[in-house]
XYZ file of C-alpha atoms in Angstrom:
644
model
C -0.060 -25.746 45.422
C -2.749 -23.207 44.539
C -1.732 -21.535 41.326
C -2.507 -17.816 41.190
C -2.073 -15.446 38.256
C -0.829 -18.182 35.897
C 2.081 -19.345 37.991
C 3.627 -16.070 39.049
C 2.834 -16.710 42.730
C 2.077 -19.897 44.715
C 0.643 -20.332 48.179
C 1.493 -23.358 50.301
C -1.640 -24.937 51.765
C 0.107 -26.065 54.950
C 1.436 -22.670 55.936
C -0.145 -19.421 56.954
C -2.347 -18.223 54.061
C -0.741 -14.819 54.163
C 2.640 -16.228 53.242
C 3.383 -15.865 49.520
C 6.368 -17.459 47.813
C 7.689 -16.551 44.345
C 7.588 -19.750 42.378
C 10.740 -18.925 40.480
C 12.607 -18.674 43.823
C 11.818 -22.274 44.721
C 14.764 -24.626 44.307
C 14.870 -28.479 44.122
C 15.660 -30.079 47.465
C 18.148 -32.923 47.652
C 17.149 -36.137 49.389
C 19.563 -35.555 52.259
C 18.780 -31.851 52.573
C 17.042 -30.606 55.671
C 13.584 -29.461 54.727
C 12.647 -25.941 55.665
C 10.061 -25.828 58.397
C 7.003 -23.681 57.944
C 5.603 -20.973 60.130
C 2.756 -21.930 62.392
C -0.712 -20.932 61.323
C -2.083 -20.898 64.854
C -0.842 -17.462 65.769
C -2.231 -14.316 64.188
C 0.536 -12.257 62.607
C 0.632 -8.640 63.700
C 3.284 -7.646 61.226
C 4.551 -8.980 57.938
C 8.017 -9.323 59.485
C 6.582 -11.957 61.833
C 6.523 -14.309 58.868
C 10.150 -15.082 59.768
C 9.531 -17.201 62.881
C 11.645 -19.286 65.165
C 10.786 -22.335 63.098
C 12.384 -20.918 59.936
C 15.758 -22.273 58.946
C 18.775 -20.345 60.092
C 21.422 -18.972 57.701
C 23.930 -21.621 58.753
C 21.405 -24.344 57.969
C 20.783 -22.949 54.512
C 24.542 -22.665 53.902
C 25.074 -26.291 54.949
C 22.224 -27.496 52.747
C 23.603 -25.645 49.739
C 26.842 -27.650 49.957
C 24.913 -30.918 49.765
C 23.152 -30.006 46.527
C 24.785 -31.596 43.477
C 23.814 -29.934 40.183
C 22.559 -32.296 37.508
C 23.824 -31.668 33.999
C 20.890 -31.347 31.635
C 21.402 -32.239 27.992
C 20.422 -29.425 25.698
C 18.634 -30.024 22.441
C 20.978 -28.058 20.204
C 18.665 -28.160 17.201
C 15.710 -26.918 19.226
C 17.862 -24.227 20.818
C 19.035 -22.956 17.440
C 15.478 -22.963 16.139
C 14.321 -20.890 19.097
C 17.200 -18.475 18.554
C 16.331 -18.047 14.900
C 12.599 -17.730 15.542
C 12.095 -15.649 18.679
C 8.606 -15.101 20.102
C 6.534 -12.460 18.345
C 6.669 -10.150 21.367
C 10.475 -10.030 21.137
C 10.541 -9.272 17.407
C 11.855 -5.774 16.739
C 9.951 -4.155 13.850
C 11.759 -1.743 11.578
C 14.675 -3.943 10.554
C 12.965 -6.410 8.201
C 13.018 -6.607 4.406
C 9.767 -5.850 2.583
C 8.756 -6.747 -0.969
C 6.025 -4.598 -2.532
C 3.985 -5.716 -5.555
C 1.474 -3.357 -7.196
C -1.178 -4.135 -9.799
C -3.405 -1.692 -11.685
C -3.572 1.997 -12.477
C -1.183 4.860 -11.850
C -3.206 5.823 -8.758
C -2.399 2.416 -7.290
C 1.243 2.860 -8.246
C 1.335 6.198 -6.452
C -0.108 4.561 -3.326
C 2.560 1.871 -3.535
C 5.309 4.499 -3.782
C 3.977 6.303 -0.700
C 3.840 3.092 1.339
C 7.380 2.161 0.288
C 8.668 5.601 1.261
C 7.160 5.532 4.734
C 8.434 2.041 5.460
C 11.939 2.884 4.232
C 11.993 6.088 6.278
C 11.064 4.075 9.354
C 14.000 1.726 8.809
C 12.614 -1.169 6.787
C 14.546 -2.241 3.713
C 12.547 -2.332 0.474
C 13.734 -5.242 -1.645
C 12.988 -6.266 -5.229
C 13.605 -9.926 -4.411
C 10.441 -11.571 -3.084
C 12.244 -14.601 -1.674
C 14.578 -12.417 0.429
C 11.729 -10.468 2.007
C 10.369 -11.041 5.506
C 7.024 -9.465 4.603
C 5.060 -9.086 1.369
C 2.935 -5.989 0.792
C 0.494 -6.772 -2.038
C -1.238 -3.713 -3.537
C -4.226 -4.925 -5.563
C -6.484 -3.783 -8.418
C -10.173 -4.666 -8.745
C -10.946 -3.324 -12.246
C -10.865 -6.684 -14.031
C -10.999 -10.352 -13.072
C -7.470 -11.171 -14.316
C -5.929 -8.503 -12.066
C -7.701 -9.905 -9.014
C -6.837 -13.452 -10.082
C -3.130 -12.580 -10.059
C -3.589 -11.033 -6.630
C -5.465 -14.085 -5.330
C -2.856 -16.449 -6.729
C -0.171 -14.591 -4.807
C -2.131 -15.369 -1.659
C -3.533 -18.786 -2.649
C -5.286 -19.657 0.571
C -6.603 -22.968 1.851
C -10.163 -22.849 3.194
C -10.030 -23.388 6.974
C -12.304 -22.760 9.951
C -11.086 -19.811 11.927
C -12.583 -17.682 14.661
C -11.885 -14.045 15.289
C -11.226 -11.835 18.300
C -11.036 -8.046 18.024
C -9.222 -5.509 20.148
C -8.300 -1.852 19.639
C -4.735 -0.619 19.254
C -5.885 2.970 19.162
C -9.027 4.962 18.598
C -9.115 4.235 14.865
C -7.106 1.003 14.489
C -8.972 -2.268 15.009
C -6.884 -5.412 15.163
C -8.389 -8.804 14.455
C -6.475 -11.814 15.737
C -7.574 -15.076 14.166
C -7.573 -17.903 16.699
C -6.860 -21.430 15.625
C -9.785 -23.861 15.576
C -8.496 -26.518 13.223
C -5.205 -25.716 11.498
C -3.804 -22.333 10.449
C -4.612 -21.306 6.870
C -1.595 -21.071 4.625
C -0.850 -18.648 1.815
C 1.806 -18.673 -0.849
C 3.647 -16.100 1.238
C 3.190 -18.075 4.444
C 4.442 -21.249 2.801
C 7.705 -19.369 2.294
C 7.577 -18.181 5.915
C 6.564 -14.643 4.913
C 4.321 -12.213 6.733
C 1.726 -10.612 4.461
C -0.138 -7.285 4.287
C -2.824 -6.605 1.679
C -3.590 -3.176 0.230
C -5.441 -1.631 -2.703
C -8.981 -1.866 -4.036
C -9.685 -5.608 -3.682
C -9.561 -5.895 0.125
C -11.041 -2.407 0.508
C -14.098 -3.347 -1.570
C -14.564 -6.890 -0.210
C -12.601 -7.353 3.029
C -14.671 -10.383 4.095
C -13.718 -12.672 1.230
C -12.665 -16.103 2.446
C -9.188 -15.976 0.949
C -8.457 -12.762 2.883
C -9.227 -14.234 6.305
C -6.496 -13.911 8.874
C -4.424 -11.476 6.801
C -3.629 -7.859 7.601
C -5.371 -5.244 5.437
C -4.739 -1.530 4.985
C -7.373 0.583 3.240
C -6.809 2.870 0.275
C -7.342 5.988 2.409
C -5.167 4.786 5.284
C -1.820 4.333 3.547
C -0.269 6.941 5.855
C -0.564 4.334 8.634
C 1.153 1.509 6.780
C 4.019 1.472 9.309
C 1.604 0.631 12.135
C -0.033 -2.154 10.162
C 3.296 -3.662 9.096
C 4.682 -3.420 12.640
C 1.721 -5.296 14.126
C 1.906 -7.889 11.343
C 5.610 -8.433 12.036
C 4.640 -9.121 15.663
C 2.237 -11.804 14.517
C -1.039 -9.884 14.729
C -3.679 -9.555 12.022
C -4.665 -5.899 11.524
C -7.490 -4.399 9.482
C -7.558 -0.643 8.953
C -10.274 0.360 6.485
C -11.712 3.665 7.724
C -12.458 6.781 5.673
C -10.599 10.040 6.261
C -12.902 12.904 7.199
C -12.604 16.470 8.400
C -15.643 17.829 10.254
C -17.740 15.125 8.668
C -16.521 15.865 5.128
C -14.718 13.082 3.282
C -11.100 13.904 2.417
C -9.107 12.944 -0.662
C -7.069 10.427 1.287
C -3.634 10.316 2.882
C -1.560 13.540 2.999
C 0.371 14.361 -0.164
C 3.557 15.357 1.679
C 4.344 11.821 2.873
C 7.717 10.265 2.010
C 7.737 8.051 -1.065
C 10.096 5.994 -3.172
C 9.387 6.716 -6.827
C 9.549 3.701 -9.079
C 11.084 6.073 -11.599
C 12.964 8.958 -9.900
C 12.210 11.162 -12.930
C 8.401 10.742 -12.809
C 6.105 11.972 -10.052
C 2.564 10.558 -9.914
C 0.127 12.867 -8.134
C -3.407 11.738 -7.332
C -5.516 14.898 -7.491
C -8.666 13.247 -6.141
C -10.010 9.857 -5.173
C -13.338 8.312 -6.114
C -15.726 9.620 -8.754
C -19.246 10.909 -9.367
C -20.393 8.189 -11.762
C -22.224 4.994 -10.833
C -21.235 2.740 -13.755
C -22.997 -0.605 -13.470
C -19.839 -2.626 -14.249
C -17.363 -0.770 -12.021
C -15.959 -2.317 -8.855
C -13.477 0.477 -8.181
C -16.257 2.759 -6.951
C -16.906 0.249 -4.156
C -13.320 0.743 -2.986
C -12.569 4.396 -3.715
C -16.057 5.746 -3.032
C -17.452 9.131 -4.031
C -15.407 12.066 -5.269
C -13.029 13.674 -2.779
C -10.519 16.246 -4.113
C -7.268 17.609 -2.696
C -6.993 21.413 -2.375
C -5.137 23.203 -5.188
C -2.429 24.602 -2.912
C -1.517 21.121 -1.614
C -1.216 19.784 -5.165
C 0.916 22.725 -6.268
C 3.196 22.292 -3.248
C 3.635 18.620 -4.082
C 4.586 19.506 -7.673
C 7.128 22.086 -6.460
C 8.700 19.567 -4.108
C 8.931 17.012 -6.915
C 10.821 19.377 -9.210
C 13.194 20.223 -6.353
C 13.993 16.501 -6.176
C 14.917 16.238 -9.848
C 11.587 15.110 -11.338
C 11.106 16.166 -14.965
C 7.654 14.689 -15.662
C 4.443 14.778 -13.630
C 1.431 12.537 -14.129
C -1.923 13.645 -12.750
C -4.071 10.664 -11.838
C -7.401 9.724 -10.307
C -10.482 7.664 -11.089
C -11.748 10.671 -13.064
C -9.521 13.762 -13.379
C -12.266 15.656 -15.239
C -14.472 15.629 -12.136
C -11.750 17.236 -10.018
C -12.866 20.044 -7.717
C -16.639 19.631 -8.003
C -16.805 18.697 -4.324
C -14.689 21.653 -3.128
C -15.940 24.415 -5.422
C -13.218 24.480 -8.060
C -12.394 22.793 -11.397
C -9.711 20.942 -13.330
C -8.734 23.971 -15.502
C -8.271 26.084 -12.354
C -5.830 23.495 -11.002
C -3.959 23.106 -14.293
C -3.341 26.842 -14.724
C -1.781 26.924 -11.242
C 0.374 23.894 -11.975
C 1.837 25.158 -15.260
C 3.109 28.218 -13.395
C 5.539 26.054 -11.381
C 6.671 23.641 -14.126
C 10.313 24.346 -15.086
C 11.231 24.889 -18.729
C 11.632 21.523 -20.446
C 9.691 19.544 -17.830
C 6.278 18.164 -18.795
C 2.833 17.539 -17.334
C 0.623 14.616 -18.395
C -3.107 14.561 -17.724
C -4.891 11.407 -16.621
C -8.182 9.815 -17.631
C -11.332 11.937 -17.821
C -14.859 10.815 -18.617
C -16.744 12.739 -21.360
C -19.486 14.335 -19.203
C -17.083 16.461 -17.175
C -14.747 17.550 -19.935
C -17.661 18.887 -22.008
C -18.051 21.860 -19.669
C -14.417 22.962 -20.055
C -13.595 22.298 -23.708
C -12.330 25.819 -24.472
C -10.109 26.016 -21.386
C -8.848 22.474 -21.821
C -7.831 23.163 -25.417
C -5.783 26.172 -24.275
C -4.076 24.132 -21.554
C -3.298 21.226 -23.890
C -1.612 23.708 -26.255
C 0.733 24.846 -23.483
C 4.368 23.939 -24.294
C 4.853 22.279 -20.885
C 1.716 20.101 -21.118
C 1.535 16.978 -23.269
C -1.122 17.242 -25.991
C -2.597 13.970 -24.775
C -5.911 13.015 -23.200
C -7.390 9.670 -22.199
C -11.185 9.716 -22.755
C -12.896 6.295 -22.387
C -15.860 5.705 -24.696
C -16.463 2.023 -23.691
C -19.059 1.511 -26.452
C -20.370 3.323 -29.538
C -23.917 2.129 -28.871
C -26.178 4.505 -26.954
C -28.242 1.525 -25.787
C -25.189 -0.094 -24.215
C -24.005 3.210 -22.735
C -27.406 3.614 -21.101
C -27.159 0.129 -19.571
C -23.683 1.035 -18.352
C -25.032 4.296 -16.832
C -22.207 6.252 -18.443
C -24.189 9.536 -18.432
C -23.306 10.512 -22.022
C -24.103 9.417 -25.549
C -21.815 8.691 -28.488
C -22.475 12.163 -29.900
C -21.054 13.706 -26.705
C -17.871 11.691 -27.063
C -17.473 12.658 -30.710
C -18.036 16.313 -29.883
C -15.200 16.256 -27.339
C -12.792 14.453 -29.673
C -13.624 16.561 -32.742
C -13.267 19.837 -30.837
C -9.893 18.907 -29.316
C -8.519 17.564 -32.603
C -9.434 20.864 -34.244
C -8.141 23.171 -31.493
C -5.064 21.091 -30.528
C -3.510 19.929 -33.816
C -1.867 16.521 -33.536
C -3.388 15.716 -30.138
C -3.311 12.075 -29.052
C -6.685 10.751 -27.913
C -6.569 7.429 -26.076
C -9.770 5.539 -25.325
C -11.140 2.329 -23.763
C -13.665 -0.151 -25.160
C -15.481 -3.023 -23.444
C -16.453 -5.945 -25.651
C -19.415 -8.131 -24.731
C -21.187 -6.016 -22.131
C -24.480 -7.688 -21.052
C -27.144 -7.117 -23.686
C -24.688 -5.981 -26.382
C -26.004 -7.133 -29.757
C -23.961 -7.686 -32.875
C -25.323 -4.387 -34.232
C -24.149 -2.603 -31.084
C -20.691 -4.085 -31.543
C -20.533 -3.064 -35.205
C -21.193 0.535 -34.184
C -18.097 0.346 -31.988
C -16.047 -1.109 -34.847
C -17.095 1.806 -37.093
C -16.021 4.315 -34.436
C -12.534 2.793 -34.271
C -12.246 2.711 -38.066
C -13.313 6.358 -38.253
C -10.958 7.824 -35.644
C -8.099 5.318 -35.830
C -7.161 5.874 -32.206
C -3.375 5.519 -31.813
C -3.856 4.239 -28.259
C -6.768 1.856 -27.703
C -7.386 -0.327 -24.632
C -9.638 -3.246 -25.592
C -11.179 -5.142 -22.679
C -13.327 -8.242 -22.673
C -16.207 -7.778 -20.226
C -15.823 -9.500 -16.870
C -18.734 -9.463 -14.404
C -17.392 -8.091 -11.136
C -19.053 -9.467 -7.982
C -21.434 -7.055 -6.316
C -22.007 -4.861 -9.370
C -25.389 -4.477 -11.132
C -23.887 -5.685 -14.431
C -22.995 -9.018 -12.822
C -26.725 -9.708 -12.363
C -27.625 -8.895 -15.977
C -28.041 -11.509 -18.698
C -24.521 -12.229 -19.911
C -23.210 -12.423 -23.462
C -21.815 -15.953 -24.119
C -18.112 -16.206 -23.317
C -17.196 -17.363 -26.821
C -18.986 -14.358 -28.347
C -17.124 -11.967 -26.047
C -13.793 -13.520 -26.987
C -14.554 -13.347 -30.706
C -15.593 -9.685 -30.534
C -12.426 -8.855 -28.628
C -10.341 -10.550 -31.345
C -12.270 -8.831 -34.138
C -11.788 -5.363 -32.648
C -8.102 -6.060 -32.002
C -7.731 -7.015 -35.668
C -9.250 -3.653 -36.684
C -6.907 -1.797 -34.342
C -3.831 -3.531 -35.770
C -4.917 -2.865 -39.358
C -3.483 0.684 -39.340
C -0.197 2.256 -38.292
C -0.709 5.727 -36.774
C 2.918 6.878 -37.034
C 3.949 6.131 -40.616
C 3.416 9.728 -41.717
C 5.832 10.999 -39.046
C 8.957 9.363 -40.446
C 11.405 12.143 -41.418
C 10.110 14.621 -38.814
C 12.408 16.383 -36.326
C 10.999 16.295 -32.794
C 11.864 17.351 -29.254
C 11.565 14.372 -26.914
C 11.933 13.972 -23.151
C 13.869 10.835 -22.135
C 12.584 9.222 -18.921
C 12.813 5.406 -19.061
C 14.568 2.329 -20.352
C 12.784 -0.028 -22.757
C 11.667 -3.475 -21.578
C 14.306 -5.197 -23.689
C 16.976 -2.796 -22.334
C 18.102 -1.942 -25.875
C 16.815 1.646 -25.989
C 15.870 4.587 -23.870
C 12.191 5.564 -23.993
C 11.245 9.171 -24.667
C 7.991 10.968 -25.446
C 7.346 13.788 -27.859
C 4.952 16.705 -27.540
C 1.953 14.395 -28.108
C 3.103 11.753 -25.634
C 3.957 9.378 -28.452
C 6.670 6.864 -27.633
C 10.041 7.451 -29.274
C 12.956 5.047 -28.815
C 16.423 6.634 -28.729
C 19.963 5.208 -28.338
C 21.099 4.323 -24.799
C 23.302 7.300 -24.140
C 23.487 7.924 -20.343
C 23.720 11.669 -20.919
C 20.210 11.614 -22.441
C 18.387 10.293 -19.373
C 16.164 12.969 -17.841
C 16.965 15.382 -20.679
C 15.095 17.004 -23.546
C 16.734 15.826 -26.793
C 16.153 16.749 -30.460
C 15.838 13.697 -32.744
C 15.078 12.811 -36.361
C 12.414 10.094 -36.742
C 13.717 7.348 -39.032
C 11.402 4.399 -38.323
C 7.872 3.727 -37.046
C 5.962 0.775 -35.612
C 2.487 0.170 -34.282
C 3.206 1.593 -30.829
C 6.442 3.544 -31.244
C 8.835 5.542 -33.379
C 12.630 5.483 -33.430
C 14.654 8.667 -33.343
C 18.288 9.496 -34.064
C 19.664 12.402 -31.994
C 20.644 15.415 -34.052
C 24.436 15.729 -33.958
C 24.659 19.475 -33.370
C 21.526 19.752 -31.206
C 21.752 20.955 -27.623
C 20.743 18.496 -24.893
C 18.494 20.452 -22.551
C 18.254 19.666 -18.826
C 14.759 20.506 -17.579
C 15.217 19.565 -13.919
C 16.144 22.273 -11.448
C 17.910 19.720 -9.221
C 19.778 16.460 -9.567
C 17.346 13.510 -9.502
C 17.278 11.244 -6.467
C 18.968 7.881 -6.730
C 16.770 4.885 -7.508
C 15.266 3.646 -4.261
C 15.995 6.843 -2.363
C 13.296 8.224 -0.093
C 11.782 11.559 -1.109
C 9.631 14.052 0.753
C 11.206 13.717 4.201
C 9.535 16.730 5.768
C 10.194 17.995 9.281
C 6.659 17.022 10.244
C 7.286 13.415 9.283
C 10.635 13.392 11.064
C 9.026 14.633 14.246
C 6.419 11.917 13.807
C 9.245 9.395 13.919
C 10.473 10.960 17.123
C 13.924 12.076 16.016
C 15.554 15.325 15.017
C 17.363 14.827 11.749
C 19.303 17.313 9.735
C 18.739 17.556 5.998
C 21.197 15.529 3.916
C 21.334 14.505 0.298
C 21.189 10.798 1.286
C 19.166 10.671 4.498
C 17.963 7.073 4.483
C 20.694 5.560 6.679
C 20.492 8.394 9.184
C 16.751 8.016 9.373
C 17.066 4.308 10.055
C 19.452 4.967 12.954
C 17.351 7.789 14.371
C 14.074 5.945 14.041
C 15.579 2.804 15.576
C 16.733 4.848 18.579
C 13.331 6.441 19.008
C 11.663 3.046 18.756
C 13.964 1.670 21.467
C 13.126 4.573 23.761
C 9.418 4.000 23.209
C 9.766 0.301 23.920
C 11.701 0.943 27.133
C 9.014 3.375 28.221
C 6.345 0.773 27.506
C 8.360 -1.856 29.424
C 8.619 0.409 32.464
C 4.925 1.154 32.267
C 4.113 -2.555 32.076
C 6.342 -3.324 35.062
C 4.800 -0.534 37.089
C 1.327 -1.746 36.216
C 2.103 -5.327 37.181
C 3.668 -4.237 40.462
C 0.645 -2.095 41.294
C -1.719 -4.979 40.562
C 0.397 -7.354 42.651
C 0.484 -5.008 45.640
C -3.253 -4.432 45.379
C -3.942 -8.175 45.373
C -1.595 -8.688 48.298
C -3.350 -5.954 50.291
C -6.748 -7.495 49.561
C -5.539 -10.907 50.716
C -4.135 -9.472 53.927
C -7.339 -7.595 54.642
C -9.394 -10.714 53.967
C -7.451 -12.942 56.322
C -7.285 -10.317 59.068
C -11.061 -10.094 58.878
C -11.419 -13.900 58.981
C -9.191 -14.362 62.040
C -10.776 -11.472 63.894
């Protein structure tokens, strides 16, 4: 038999070459069965119907032969059958019904990305689970700021080094899929050992997608999170997808994925809004710049619309986040104060706005306006301004674009104009070239300002950064300096003088030990209050009766009014927000607005997916039939020409 097209058709060598037989139509012939004669090849066929010749078996012969065939009972391997039932081929796997576990490391920007990806997947029909072992797929959203964060990420993958090849094909104009073909044995990950599919997101794979431990795994870039459904769907099917492109409009880099995407807020009372991505600095130690790139800001009207939508869904606190909020708008001809004045106009009474991290160079230009905004009753008097070092020599090596005097000028001005303001800062211990004198300057700065919130980081050389190539401070010295600075930080208690004060606090969370609710006062200082369910999401008046290093404890005033700042009832935990008509049409269904739309969306999206798959099936069948007919016509033409 001459096999053609991988077994779909076979041609008998002893019959006329133009006669094609479907292989699946062939049946076993019993020993006593009359064999079917073949058509003669000596006569040229004028018509395809002439294939049925006088030598072909007659219906009565075929009927008689059928009676002589005794079926043989074939033993079925029950275990193998059950295994095949439980693990169908990848092509028959229906995406959109699996459970997905999402783990996020890093900053609030990363957390916002994770919430957006969870919302889109849930809206499409996937179930977001908090139990990793129950999940069919793990979505790991990484952080590249420090070595420990990436180590945790790597340990969740924990790959074996294997030799793999790669083949690329395009799913669409912008989506490149890379399927890793086996050469030795398939690499295993911690997720794969538990029979999990895996998708990687965040700054680590975006900055270094070719690392060995990422081979063979699906990756979605930080600017492509609006296409997470596509990446997950292909991964569920068994493909390895890498989508790392930059979003642009007429050649201009955009801030990232649209802000009106569905999301599942980790805390239904807190909305995290990324106002821009990337930054203008080129710090020699920073790996995040490699992933997030240069500054790209969202337009003011889009950010305001997102804030409005959040308050309509019961949010009572908004966090603005980015790699550098102070640089906002420089790429689109506006500024951070311009955005903030627009935002405070739409914040309901009692709800609050928290500003994110800003580097000193960009806040210097707006000190007067920023002081006015931070005094607004609906804006926390809180600002995170990283100093990193109090040595100008070290700051120059870091390429921080400011000196210690600039930092002090910002802090002194805000402390004077915004009484009680909380200034949080970051410090890196053991940067390459840091001398003991440099470090002592940093210690003096902390002793002078007694920062209530201080993030102390031991320096870690990040691969690919200029600082990684510099002469390193010995590891033991870095550890000792980190301990010494931590000892200075813990030598003072910033809240002792506030015991006995009466404060308004906004309750938004539960404490880690589940013994208290967590609230924040006007200066974004943490206040623990009793676990009264009526307090959650409310503005409460309390008397401070105790203080610790990082918190205060407050007793609600008995006759005080509990104020509800939200204009709507908050969404339930795990509920999808932001289900716009545009997104619904993208899913291919027409849903009506409901207070709990998730189940309806799953049904509608599943129906639309089935329709799309049926359409694709029909298209595939039509294509195969067309190819088959074309091949048949070519064969006929060839043999007619030969016999003529």
